[in-house]
Amino acid sequence: MRLITWNINSVRLRLNTVKRIVKKFQPDVLCLQETKCPDDQFPFKEFEDMGFVSTKIYGMKGYNGVSISSKLPITSTEKKKFCRKNDARHISAYINCKGRKIKVHNFYVPAGGDEPDTKVNKKFKHKLDFLKEAENWFTKKRAKNKDLIVLVGDLNIAPHELDVWSHKQLRNIVSHTQIEIDKLLKFQNSFKFIDAVRFIHGYDKKLYSWWSYRSKDWKKSNRGRRLDHIWISKKLLPHLKDVSIEEEIRGWKRPSDHVPIIVDLDLS
DNA sequence: ATGGTGGTCCTACCA
């Protein structure tokens, strides 16, 4: 099973790009974040034409929004609200693959604003509260849950030193502060998730999945961050075959500021 | 040096 996660930054604006990506990489499952599309305006027909028999969405007007599209049957869907908000930041689905049921969680974690101080910045507080709630949710699930789980999405945190272009210069910048990193790793550990990207590629090289729009030449300056993640439950580890970050897509025409990440799982 | 750019949707908000 091949799964792609991508912060598309508007599904309607980048329909042709997503078609190109699906054609090139042939994913079985596609998880999108920041679809920025109300549910009644989602381009279902175009996703069907790409070969996805099922597309489940949780969208809203203007911001946020997540979706899971699959060429394999989806049996059930859940949309969880965090922090008592209806802000379309999570959707999950069971996907049937070769007689196995895979649970896919797709997250769009709040970005958190600019000031890394919960007292003056309520967006930063929201981000930390969101992570805490996610941690608690998976802690409760851990004891009894036997699912094969893939958790993906734009988690808006670059947890390791080589997940940013300069650890020293970004340690007080939202997305790489110690308090966020601690919260993210606690969330990850709540279900003993494995960071599939680092498992495959190791911890000793810089890896980015996002480059700001606000630079003249993203490639030349290469000031990226690894904000997008693929985590797998321990039971899936024997099935993990490969992970790739498709950097070159940042250089395509009218790009998202994030690039797709691909994971290959052998479920035969 | 406190910008810069790019989304949605109409004026400001979000990243």
Coordinates of N, CA, C and O in Angstrom, one line a residue, chain A residues 157-232:
Chain A
I157 N 5.4 21.1 13.5 CA 6.5 21.1 14.4 C 7.6 20.3 13.8 O 7.4 19.2 13.2
A158 N 8.8 20.9 13.9 CA 10.0 20.2 13.4 C 10.8 19.8 14.7 O 11.5 20.6 15.3
P159 N 10.7 18.5 15.1 CA 11.1 18.1 16.4 C 12.7 17.9 16.6 O 13.1 18.1 17.7
H160 N 13.4 17.6 15.6 CA 14.8 17.3 15.8 C 15.7 18.4 15.2 O 15.3 19.2 14.4
E161 N 16.9 18.4 15.7 CA 17.9 19.5 15.3 C 18.0 19.6 13.8 O 18.1 20.7 13.2
L162 N 18.1 18.4 13.1 CA 18.3 18.4 11.7 C 16.9 18.4 10.9 O 16.9 18.1 9.7
D163 N 15.9 18.8 11.6 CA 14.6 19.0 10.9 C 14.4 20.5 10.6 O 13.3 20.8 10.1
V164 N 15.4 21.3 10.9 CA 15.3 22.7 10.5 C 16.7 23.1 9.9 O 17.7 22.5 10.2
W165 N 16.7 24.2 9.2 CA 17.9 24.7 8.5 C 19.0 25.2 9.5 O 20.2 25.1 9.3
S166 N 18.5 25.7 10.6 CA 19.4 26.1 11.7 C 18.7 26.0 13.1 O 17.9 26.8 13.4
H167 N 19.2 25.0 13.8 CA 18.6 24.7 15.1 C 18.8 25.9 16.0 O 17.9 26.3 16.7
K168 N 20.0 26.5 15.9 CA 20.3 27.6 16.8 C 19.5 28.9 16.5 O 19.0 29.5 17.4
Q169 N 19.2 29.1 15.2 CA 18.5 30.3 14.9 C 17.0 30.1 15.0 O 16.2 31.1 15.0
L170 N 16.5 28.9 15.1 CA 15.1 28.6 15.1 C 14.6 28.2 16.5 O 13.4 27.9 16.7
R171 N 15.5 28.1 17.5 CA 15.0 27.5 18.8 C 14.0 28.3 19.5 O 13.3 27.8 20.4
N172 N 13.9 29.6 19.2 CA 12.8 30.4 19.7 C 11.7 30.7 18.7 O 10.9 31.6 19.0
I173 N 11.7 30.1 17.6 CA 10.7 30.3 16.6 C 9.7 29.2 16.6 O 10.0 28.0 16.7
V174 N 8.4 29.7 16.6 CA 7.3 28.7 16.7 C 7.5 27.6 15.6 O 7.7 28.0 14.4
S175 N 7.3 26.4 16.0 CA 7.5 25.2 15.2 C 8.8 24.4 15.6 O 8.9 23.2 15.4
H176 N 9.7 25.1 16.4 CA 10.9 24.4 16.8 C 11.3 24.8 18.2 O 12.4 24.6 18.7
T177 N 10.3 25.3 19.0 CA 10.6 25.6 20.4 C 10.6 24.3 21.2 O 9.9 23.3 20.9
Q178 N 11.3 24.3 22.4 CA 11.4 23.1 23.2 C 10.0 22.6 23.7 O 9.8 21.4 23.7
I179 N 9.2 23.6 24.1 CA 7.9 23.2 24.7 C 7.0 22.5 23.6 O 6.4 21.5 23.9
E180 N 7.1 23.0 22.4 CA 6.3 22.3 21.3 C 6.9 20.9 21.0 O 6.1 19.9 20.8
I181 N 8.2 20.8 21.0 CA 8.9 19.6 20.7 C 8.5 18.5 21.8 O 8.2 17.4 21.5
D182 N 8.6 19.0 23.0 CA 8.2 18.1 24.2 C 6.8 17.6 24.0 O 6.5 16.4 24.2
K183 N 5.9 18.5 23.7 CA 4.5 18.1 23.5 C 4.3 17.1 22.4 O 3.5 16.2 22.4
L184 N 5.0 17.4 21.3 CA 4.9 16.5 20.1 C 5.4 15.1 20.4 O 4.8 14.1 20.0
L185 N 6.5 15.1 21.0 CA 7.1 13.8 21.3 C 6.3 13.0 22.3 O 6.3 11.7 22.3
K186 N 5.7 13.7 23.3 CA 4.8 13.0 24.2 C 3.6 12.4 23.5 O 3.1 11.3 23.8
F187 N 3.0 13.2 22.5 CA 2.0 12.8 21.7 C 2.4 11.5 20.9 O 1.7 10.5 20.9
Q188 N 3.6 11.6 20.3 CA 4.1 10.4 19.6 C 4.3 9.2 20.5 O 3.9 8.1 20.1
N189 N 4.7 9.4 21.7 CA 5.0 8.3 22.6 C 3.7 7.8 23.2 O 3.7 6.7 23.8
S190 N 2.6 8.6 23.1 CA 1.4 8.1 23.8 C 0.9 6.8 23.2 O 0.2 6.1 23.8
F191 N 1.3 6.6 21.9 CA 0.9 5.3 21.3 C 2.1 4.5 20.8 O 2.0 3.6 20.0
K192 N 3.3 5.0 21.3 CA 4.6 4.4 20.9 C 4.7 4.4 19.3 O 5.2 3.4 18.7
F193 N 4.3 5.5 18.7 CA 4.4 5.6 17.3 C 5.9 5.7 16.9 O 6.7 6.3 17.6
I194 N 6.2 5.2 15.7 CA 7.5 5.3 15.2 C 7.5 6.3 14.0 O 6.6 6.3 13.2
D195 N 8.5 7.3 14.1 CA 8.7 8.3 13.1 C 9.3 7.6 11.8 O 10.5 7.3 11.7
A196 N 8.4 7.2 10.9 CA 8.8 6.4 9.7 C 9.8 7.1 8.9 O 10.7 6.5 8.3
V197 N 9.7 8.4 8.8 CA 10.6 9.2 7.9 C 12.1 9.1 8.4 O 13.0 8.8 7.7
R198 N 12.2 9.3 9.7 CA 13.5 9.2 10.3 C 14.0 7.8 10.5 O 15.2 7.5 10.5
F199 N 13.1 6.8 10.7 CA 13.4 5.4 10.7 C 14.1 5.0 9.5 O 15.1 4.3 9.5
I200 N 13.6 5.4 8.3 CA 14.1 5.0 7.0 C 15.4 5.8 6.7 O 16.4 5.3 6.3
H201 N 15.4 7.1 7.0 CA 16.5 8.0 6.5 C 17.5 8.3 7.6 O 18.5 8.9 7.3
G202 N 17.3 7.9 8.8 CA 18.2 8.2 9.9 C 18.1 9.6 10.4 O 17.4 10.4 9.9
Y203 N 18.9 9.9 11.5 CA 18.8 11.2 12.2 C 20.0 12.1 11.9 O 20.1 13.1 12.5
D204 N 20.9 11.7 11.0 CA 22.1 12.4 10.8 C 22.2 13.3 9.5 O 23.2 13.7 9.1
K205 N 21.0 13.5 8.9 CA 21.0 14.5 7.8 C 19.8 15.3 7.9 O 18.7 15.0 8.4
K206 N 19.9 16.5 7.3 CA 18.8 17.5 7.3 C 17.7 17.0 6.3 O 18.0 16.6 5.2
L207 N 16.5 17.1 6.8 CA 15.3 16.7 6.0 C 14.2 17.8 6.2 O 13.9 18.1 7.3
Y208 N 13.7 18.3 5.1 CA 12.7 19.3 5.1 C 11.5 18.9 4.3 O 11.6 18.2 3.3
S209 N 10.3 19.3 4.7 CA 9.1 19.1 3.9 C 8.4 20.4 3.6 O 7.4 20.4 2.9
W210 N 8.9 21.5 4.1 CA 8.3 22.8 3.9 C 9.4 23.9 3.7 O 10.4 23.9 4.4
W211 N 9.1 24.8 2.7 CA 9.9 25.9 2.5 C 9.0 27.1 2.4 O 8.1 27.1 1.6
S212 N 9.3 28.2 3.1 CA 8.4 29.4 3.1 C 8.2 30.0 1.7 O 9.1 29.9 0.9
Y213 N 7.1 30.5 1.5 CA 6.8 31.3 0.2 C 7.6 32.6 0.3 O 7.9 33.2 -0.8
R214 N 8.0 33.0 1.5 CA 8.6 34.4 1.6 C 10.1 34.4 1.4 O 10.9 34.9 2.2
S215 N 10.6 33.7 0.4 CA 12.0 33.8 0.1 C 12.1 33.8 -1.4 O 11.3 33.2 -2.2
K216 N 13.1 34.6 -1.9 CA 13.3 34.8 -3.3 C 13.5 33.5 -4.0 O 12.9 33.2 -5.1
D217 N 14.4 32.7 -3.4 CA 14.8 31.4 -4.1 C 14.8 30.3 -3.0 O 15.8 30.2 -2.3
W218 N 13.7 29.6 -2.9 CA 13.6 28.6 -1.8 C 14.7 27.5 -1.9 O 15.3 27.1 -0.9
K219 N 15.1 27.2 -3.1 CA 16.1 26.1 -3.4 C 17.5 26.6 -3.0 O 18.3 25.9 -2.4
K220 N 17.8 27.9 -3.4 CA 19.1 28.4 -3.1 C 19.3 28.7 -1.7 O 20.4 28.3 -1.1
S221 N 18.4 29.3 -1.0 CA 18.5 29.6 0.4 C 18.3 28.3 1.3 O 18.9 28.1 2.3
N222 N 17.4 27.5 0.8 CA 17.2 26.1 1.4 C 16.9 26.2 2.9 O 17.4 25.4 3.7
R223 N 16.1 27.2 3.3 CA 15.8 27.4 4.7 C 14.5 26.6 5.0 O 13.4 27.3 5.2
G224 N 14.6 25.3 5.0 CA 13.4 24.5 5.2 C 13.1 24.0 6.6 O 14.0 24.2 7.5
R225 N 12.0 23.4 6.8 CA 11.7 22.7 8.1 C 10.9 21.4 7.8 O 10.1 21.4 6.8
R226 N 11.1 20.4 8.6 CA 10.3 19.2 8.4 C 9.1 19.2 9.3 O 9.1 18.8 10.5
L227 N 8.0 19.8 8.8 CA 6.7 20.0 9.5 C 5.8 18.8 9.3 O 4.8 18.7 10.0
D228 N 6.0 18.1 8.2 CA 5.0 17.0 7.8 C 5.6 15.7 8.2 O 6.8 15.4 8.1
H229 N 4.7 14.8 8.7 CA 5.2 13.6 9.3 C 4.3 12.4 8.9 O 3.2 12.5 8.6
I230 N 5.0 11.2 9.0 CA 4.4 9.9 8.9 C 4.8 9.1 10.1 O 6.0 8.8 10.2
W231 N 3.8 8.7 10.9 CA 4.1 7.9 12.1 C 3.4 6.6 11.9 O 2.3 6.5 11.4
I232 N 4.0 5.5 12.3 CA 3.3 4.2 12.2 C 3.4 3.5 13.6 O 4.3 3.7 14.4

